[in-house]
PDB file of C-alpha atoms in Angstrom:
ATOM      1  CA  MET A   1      -0.095  -0.114   0.290  1.00 45.00           C
ATOM      2  CA  LYS A   2       3.084   2.469   0.661  1.00 58.00           C
ATOM      3  CA  ASP A   3       3.401   2.730  -3.100  1.00 71.00           C
ATOM      4  CA  LYS A   4       0.278   3.576  -4.327  1.00 74.00           C
ATOM      5  CA  PRO A   5      -2.151   6.165  -3.032  1.00 66.00           C
ATOM      6  CA  VAL A   6      -5.386   5.074  -1.434  1.00 74.00           C
ATOM      7  CA  PHE A   7      -8.278   7.182  -1.509  1.00 80.00           C
ATOM      8  CA  ALA A   8      -9.868   7.121   2.239  1.00 86.00           C
ATOM      9  CA  PRO A   9     -12.278   9.551   2.701  1.00 92.00           C
ATOM     10  CA  GLU A  10     -13.555  12.251   6.040  1.00 90.00           C
ATOM     11  CA  LEU A  11     -16.267  12.120   7.089  1.00 94.00           C
ATOM     12  CA  ALA A  12     -17.276  15.553   9.618  1.00 93.00           C
ATOM     13  CA  ILE A  13     -19.864  13.695  12.686  1.00 94.00           C
ATOM     14  CA  PRO A  14     -21.704  16.007  14.921  1.00 93.00           C
ATOM     15  CA  ASN A  15     -19.833  16.526  18.032  1.00 94.00           C
ATOM     16  CA  GLY A  16     -21.244  14.576  21.378  1.00 96.00           C
ATOM     17  CA  ILE A  17     -22.047  11.719  18.994  1.00 96.00           C
ATOM     18  CA  THR A  18     -21.236   7.771  21.013  1.00 96.00           C
ATOM     19  CA  ASP A  19     -23.802   5.426  18.534  1.00 97.00           C
ATOM     20  CA  ILE A  20     -22.194   5.222  14.921  1.00 97.00           C
ATOM     21  CA  SER A  21     -23.509   1.452  14.429  1.00 97.00           C
ATOM     22  CA  PHE A  22     -25.432   3.166  11.195  1.00 97.00           C
ATOM     23  CA  TYR A  23     -22.174   1.843   9.322  1.00 97.00           C
ATOM     24  CA  ILE A  24     -21.917  -1.342  10.528  1.00 97.00           C
ATOM     25  CA  ASP A  25     -25.167  -2.354  10.336  1.00 98.00           C
ATOM     26  CA  ALA A  26     -25.707  -0.618   7.171  1.00 97.00           C
ATOM     27  CA  PHE A  27     -22.720  -1.467   4.844  1.00 97.00           C
ATOM     28  CA  GLY A  28     -20.762  -4.006   7.373  1.00 97.00           C
ATOM     29  CA  ALA A  29     -18.209  -1.749   8.306  1.00 97.00           C
ATOM     30  CA  GLU A  30     -15.439  -2.996  11.105  1.00 98.00           C
ATOM     31  CA  GLU A  31     -14.408   0.067  13.616  1.00 98.00           C
ATOM     32  CA  LEU A  32     -10.429  -0.398  13.008  1.00 97.00           C
ATOM     33  CA  ARG A  33      -9.845   2.002  15.699  1.00 96.00           C
ATOM     34  CA  ARG A  34     -11.571   5.265  17.703  1.00 97.00           C
ATOM     35  CA  PHE A  35     -10.002   7.800  19.619  1.00 94.00           C
ATOM     36  CA  SER A  36     -12.895   9.316  22.263  1.00 96.00           C
ATOM     37  CA  ASN A  37     -12.942  12.179  24.082  1.00 95.00           C
ATOM     38  CA  ASP A  38     -12.761  12.570  27.184  1.00 97.00           C
ATOM     39  CA  ASP A  39     -16.830  12.313  27.983  1.00 97.00           C
ATOM     40  CA  GLY A  40     -16.978   9.241  25.362  1.00 97.00           C
ATOM     41  CA  THR A  41     -17.671  10.563  22.481  1.00 97.00           C
ATOM     42  CA  VAL A  42     -16.316  10.054  19.313  1.00 96.00           C
ATOM     43  CA  HIS A  43     -13.569  12.315  18.406  1.00 94.00           C
ATOM     44  CA  VAL A  44     -12.120  10.075  15.159  1.00 94.00           C
ATOM     45  CA  SER A  45     -13.135   6.393  14.301  1.00 97.00           C
ATOM     46  CA  GLU A  46     -11.597   4.183  11.757  1.00 96.00           C
ATOM     47  CA  LEU A  47     -13.616   2.244   9.787  1.00 97.00           C
ATOM     48  CA  ALA A  48     -13.258  -0.104   7.152  1.00 97.00           C
ATOM     49  CA  ILE A  49     -15.559  -1.966   4.637  1.00 96.00           C
ATOM     50  CA  ASN A  50     -13.945  -4.498   2.516  1.00 95.00           C
ATOM     51  CA  GLY A  51     -10.407  -3.047   3.107  1.00 94.00           C
ATOM     52  CA  ALA A  52     -11.449   0.152   1.903  1.00 94.00           C
ATOM     53  CA  VAL A  53     -10.910   2.400   5.010  1.00 94.00           C
ATOM     54  CA  PHE A  54     -12.843   5.744   5.875  1.00 95.00           C
ATOM     55  CA  HIS A  55     -12.614   8.350   8.992  1.00 94.00           C
ATOM     56  CA  LEU A  56     -15.484   9.970  11.130  1.00 95.00           C
ATOM     57  CA  HIS A  57     -14.328  12.799  12.653  1.00 93.00           C
ATOM     58  CA  GLU A  58     -16.042  15.208  15.277  1.00 93.00           C
ATOM     59  CA  GLU A  59     -16.952  18.875  13.925  1.00 90.00           C
ATOM     60  CA  THR A  60     -13.953  20.823  13.906  1.00 82.00           C
ATOM     61  CA  PRO A  61     -15.189  24.371  13.316  1.00 73.00           C
ATOM     62  CA  HIS A  62     -11.557  26.301  12.973  1.00 71.00           C
ATOM     63  CA  THR A  63     -10.432  23.996  10.258  1.00 70.00           C
ATOM     64  CA  GLY A  64     -13.802  24.095   8.618  1.00 76.00           C
ATOM     65  CA  LEU A  65     -14.920  20.786   9.119  1.00 80.00           C
ATOM     66  CA  ARG A  66     -18.268  20.793   9.877  1.00 85.00           C
ATOM     67  CA  SER A  67     -21.167  18.132   9.136  1.00 88.00           C
ATOM     68  CA  PRO A  68     -23.740  18.168   6.420  1.00 88.00           C
ATOM     69  CA  GLN A  69     -26.387  18.695   9.139  1.00 86.00           C
ATOM     70  CA  ARG A  70     -24.879  21.999   9.612  1.00 83.00           C
ATOM     71  CA  ASN A  71     -24.119  23.294   6.157  1.00 80.00           C
ATOM     72  CA  GLY A  72     -25.565  19.926   3.616  1.00 76.00           C
ATOM     73  CA  PRO A  73     -24.160  17.739   1.858  1.00 75.00           C
ATOM     74  CA  SER A  74     -21.356  18.652  -0.176  1.00 75.00           C
ATOM     75  CA  VAL A  75     -20.331  15.003  -1.921  1.00 84.00           C
ATOM     76  CA  ILE A  76     -21.702  12.157  -2.982  1.00 87.00           C
ATOM     77  CA  ILE A  77     -19.039   8.802  -1.657  1.00 94.00           C
ATOM     78  CA  GLY A  78     -20.088   6.198  -4.137  1.00 93.00           C
ATOM     79  CA  LEU A  79     -19.840   2.994  -2.935  1.00 95.00           C
ATOM     80  CA  PHE A  80     -19.207  -0.647  -5.499  1.00 93.00           C
ATOM     81  CA  VAL A  81     -20.602  -3.387  -4.383  1.00 94.00           C
ATOM     82  CA  ALA A  82     -22.300  -6.956  -6.108  1.00 94.00           C
ATOM     83  CA  ASP A  83     -25.592  -6.325  -4.770  1.00 96.00           C
ATOM     84  CA  VAL A  84     -26.728  -2.829  -4.888  1.00 96.00           C
ATOM     85  CA  HIS A  85     -30.669  -3.981  -4.128  1.00 98.00           C
ATOM     86  CA  ALA A  86     -29.356  -5.783  -1.200  1.00 97.00           C
ATOM     87  CA  VAL A  87     -27.043  -2.900   0.300  1.00 96.00           C
ATOM     88  CA  PHE A  88     -29.810  -0.404  -0.028  1.00 97.00           C
ATOM     89  CA  GLU A  89     -31.959  -1.973   1.977  1.00 97.00           C
ATOM     90  CA  GLN A  90     -29.923  -2.949   4.129  1.00 97.00           C
ATOM     91  CA  ALA A  91     -29.313   0.824   5.036  1.00 97.00           C
ATOM     92  CA  VAL A  92     -33.157   1.837   4.267  1.00 98.00           C
ATOM     93  CA  ALA A  93     -32.936  -0.181   7.394  1.00 98.00           C
ATOM     94  CA  ALA A  94     -30.680   0.896   9.365  1.00 98.00           C
ATOM     95  CA  GLY A  95     -32.019   4.307   9.526  1.00 98.00           C
ATOM     96  CA  ALA A  96     -31.018   5.951   5.977  1.00 97.00           C
ATOM     97  CA  LYS A  97     -33.094   7.806   4.120  1.00 96.00           C
ATOM     98  CA  ILE A  98     -33.519   7.354   0.111  1.00 96.00           C
ATOM     99  CA  THR A  99     -32.786   9.972  -1.783  1.00 94.00           C
ATOM    100  CA  SER A 100     -32.614   8.731  -5.449  1.00 93.00           C
ATOM    101  CA  PRO A 101     -34.354   4.822  -5.322  1.00 96.00           C
ATOM    102  CA  VAL A 102     -31.994   2.069  -7.272  1.00 97.00           C
ATOM    103  CA  GLN A 103     -32.336   1.852 -11.266  1.00 96.00           C
ATOM    104  CA  ASP A 104     -30.246   0.940 -14.099  1.00 97.00           C
ATOM    105  CA  TYR A 105     -29.245   3.340 -16.149  1.00 92.00           C
ATOM    106  CA  ASP A 106     -28.134   3.591 -19.920  1.00 91.00           C
ATOM    107  CA  TYR A 107     -24.495   4.514 -19.443  1.00 90.00           C
ATOM    108  CA  GLY A 108     -24.300   1.004 -17.431  1.00 92.00           C
ATOM    109  CA  TYR A 109     -24.959   1.437 -13.878  1.00 93.00           C
ATOM    110  CA  ARG A 110     -27.375   0.226 -11.255  1.00 97.00           C
ATOM    111  CA  GLN A 111     -27.394   3.015  -8.643  1.00 95.00           C
ATOM    112  CA  GLY A 112     -29.086   4.168  -5.598  1.00 96.00           C
ATOM    113  CA  THR A 113     -28.690   7.649  -3.509  1.00 94.00           C
ATOM    114  CA  ILE A 114     -29.409   7.344   0.304  1.00 95.00           C
ATOM    115  CA  GLU A 115     -28.466  10.043   3.133  1.00 94.00           C
ATOM    116  CA  ASP A 116     -27.031   8.325   6.231  1.00 96.00           C
ATOM    117  CA  THR A 117     -28.148   9.669   9.840  1.00 96.00           C
ATOM    118  CA  PHE A 118     -25.458  11.891  10.278  1.00 95.00           C
ATOM    119  CA  GLY A 119     -26.615  13.691   6.471  1.00 94.00           C
ATOM    120  CA  HIS A 120     -23.855  12.223   4.349  1.00 94.00           C
ATOM    121  CA  ARG A 121     -24.954  11.243   0.910  1.00 93.00           C
ATOM    122  CA  TRP A 122     -23.352   7.760  -0.278  1.00 95.00           C
ATOM    123  CA  GLN A 123     -24.390   6.009  -3.953  1.00 94.00           C
ATOM    124  CA  ILE A 124     -24.822   2.237  -3.447  1.00 96.00           C
ATOM    125  CA  GLN A 125     -23.769   1.293  -6.941  1.00 95.00           C
ATOM    126  CA  CYS A 126     -22.109  -2.003  -9.643  1.00 95.00           C
ATOM    127  CA  ALA A 127     -21.204  -2.059 -13.079  1.00 93.00           C
ATOM    128  CA  ILE A 128     -24.446  -3.732 -15.671  1.00 94.00           C
TER     129      ILE A 128
END
């Protein structure tokens, strides 16, 4: 992994969060490590979905890192999976809101978009 770049997004979450189970329940993420504040809330959590690493980080306004709940989403995270419908339904069952239902597009992708419990948008997709 040293020799090639790896994309690892950092998603801002509101301060005071203790429960990040959405990512585990919705996508089967594994929490690799967590750095907690003195009160037990999440400062940073490192998670992976099938080896793809991403981070949750509490808001730090002095650096400009704010959760989508404060400013609205600025990116959509694309997650390629084998069974779009199954992962999409699992995410909805875990508390996600549907922003665009799963459908097949003429450019060769099956995609559906959800908003997670912290306001981040995820596009669940596969090539067809």
